[in-house]
């Protein structure tokens, strides 16, 4: 009986320990690079089924759920923009975000292909 009690306590502690580490990973700020979509993608369907427009404030990420709003901060100048995840990508190891041209232009220079960014989920 005592062994079962101790086993149950150990399992509860283990479960709570794992939960505490996985619960905060989505809320954490992350740094990476962002690029922007080429105009040739205008009018095409995104992975979420929405029609892409470079004039809207949207983004692609490999793992964040569709519909998630994130704040993207340009680490070079501190400018920020909020975009909605509606696509998958980018499929380049050094970048975490592809953002629409309008969003990129809001925080950076579209003559540059990528910018260093920090991003976090907003409510």
Coordinates of C-alpha atoms in Angstrom, one line a residue:
X1 CA 0.0 0.0 0.0
X2 CA 2.8 2.4 0.9
X3 CA 4.6 1.6 -2.3
X4 CA 1.6 2.5 -4.4
X5 CA 1.2 5.8 -2.5
X6 CA 4.8 6.7 -3.2
X7 CA 4.5 5.7 -6.8
X8 CA 1.4 7.9 -7.3
X9 CA 3.1 10.8 -5.7
X10 CA 6.2 10.4 -8.0
X11 CA 3.9 10.2 -11.0
X12 CA 2.1 13.4 -10.0
X13 CA 5.3 15.3 -9.5
X14 CA 6.6 14.0 -12.8
X15 CA 3.5 15.0 -14.7
X16 CA 3.4 18.5 -13.1
X17 CA 7.1 19.0 -13.8
X18 CA 6.7 18.1 -17.5
X19 CA 3.6 20.4 -17.8
X20 CA 5.4 23.3 -16.3
X21 CA 8.2 23.1 -18.9
X22 CA 5.9 22.7 -21.9
X23 CA 3.3 25.2 -20.9
X24 CA 5.5 28.3 -21.3
X25 CA 7.2 27.4 -24.6
X26 CA 4.6 29.0 -26.8
X27 CA 4.5 32.2 -24.7
X28 CA 8.3 32.8 -24.9
X29 CA 9.9 35.5 -27.0
X30 CA 11.9 34.0 -29.8
X31 CA 14.5 35.6 -32.1
X32 CA 15.2 34.7 -35.7
X33 CA 15.1 36.2 -39.1
X34 CA 12.1 37.2 -41.2
X35 CA 11.7 37.6 -44.9
X36 CA 8.8 38.7 -47.0
X37 CA 6.6 37.2 -49.6
X38 CA 7.2 37.8 -53.3
X39 CA 4.3 39.5 -55.2
X40 CA 3.8 36.3 -57.3
X41 CA 2.0 34.7 -54.3
X42 CA -0.8 37.3 -54.4
X43 CA -4.1 35.6 -55.0
X44 CA -2.9 32.1 -54.1
X45 CA -4.3 30.0 -51.3
X46 CA -2.3 29.8 -48.1
X47 CA -2.0 26.6 -46.1
X48 CA -4.9 27.8 -44.0
X49 CA -7.2 28.2 -47.0
X50 CA -7.1 32.0 -47.0
X51 CA -6.3 33.9 -50.2
X52 CA -2.9 35.6 -49.8
X53 CA -2.6 39.3 -50.1
X54 CA 0.7 41.2 -49.7
X55 CA -1.3 44.2 -48.5
X56 CA -2.6 42.4 -45.3
X57 CA -0.6 41.9 -42.1
X58 CA -0.1 38.1 -42.2
X59 CA 2.8 35.7 -41.8
X60 CA 3.9 32.1 -42.2
X61 CA 5.5 30.0 -39.5
X62 CA 6.2 26.3 -39.5
X63 CA 4.6 25.5 -36.1
X64 CA 2.3 28.2 -34.7
X65 CA -1.4 27.5 -35.1
X66 CA -3.3 29.3 -37.8
X67 CA -5.0 32.5 -36.5
X68 CA -2.4 33.2 -33.9
X69 CA -1.5 36.8 -33.7
X70 CA 2.2 37.6 -33.0
X71 CA 4.1 40.8 -32.4
X72 CA 7.2 41.0 -34.6
X73 CA 9.9 43.4 -33.6
X74 CA 12.8 44.5 -35.9
X75 CA 15.9 44.1 -33.7
X76 CA 17.7 46.7 -35.8
X77 CA 15.3 49.6 -35.2
X78 CA 12.8 48.5 -32.6
X79 CA 9.8 48.9 -34.9
X80 CA 6.9 46.5 -34.3
X81 CA 4.0 45.1 -36.2
X82 CA 1.3 42.5 -35.3
X83 CA 0.6 39.8 -37.9
X84 CA -1.7 36.8 -38.1
X85 CA -0.4 33.4 -38.9
X86 CA -2.2 32.0 -41.9
X87 CA 0.4 30.0 -43.8
X88 CA 3.2 27.4 -43.3
X89 CA 6.9 28.2 -43.9
X90 CA 9.5 29.5 -44.4
X91 CA 11.3 26.4 -45.5
X92 CA 14.7 27.8 -44.9
X93 CA 16.6 26.8 -41.8
X94 CA 17.8 30.3 -40.9
X95 CA 14.4 32.0 -40.9
X96 CA 11.3 31.5 -38.7
X97 CA 8.9 33.9 -40.4
X98 CA 7.8 34.9 -43.8
X99 CA 5.7 38.1 -43.5
X100 CA 3.6 40.0 -46.0
X101 CA 5.3 42.8 -47.9
X102 CA 3.1 45.4 -46.1
X103 CA 4.1 44.1 -42.7
X104 CA 7.8 43.9 -43.7
X105 CA 7.7 47.5 -45.1
X106 CA 6.1 48.7 -41.8
X107 CA 9.1 47.6 -39.7
X108 CA 12.0 47.3 -42.2
X109 CA 13.4 48.2 -45.6
X110 CA 11.9 46.0 -48.4
X111 CA 15.2 46.5 -50.3
X112 CA 16.7 44.1 -47.8
X113 CA 15.7 40.5 -48.1
X114 CA 15.7 39.6 -44.4
X115 CA 15.8 41.3 -41.0
X116 CA 16.6 40.0 -37.5
X117 CA 13.4 39.9 -35.5
X118 CA 12.0 38.9 -32.1
X119 CA 8.5 37.6 -32.1
X120 CA 6.0 36.6 -29.4
X121 CA 2.3 35.6 -29.2
X122 CA -0.2 38.4 -28.3
X123 CA -3.7 37.9 -27.1

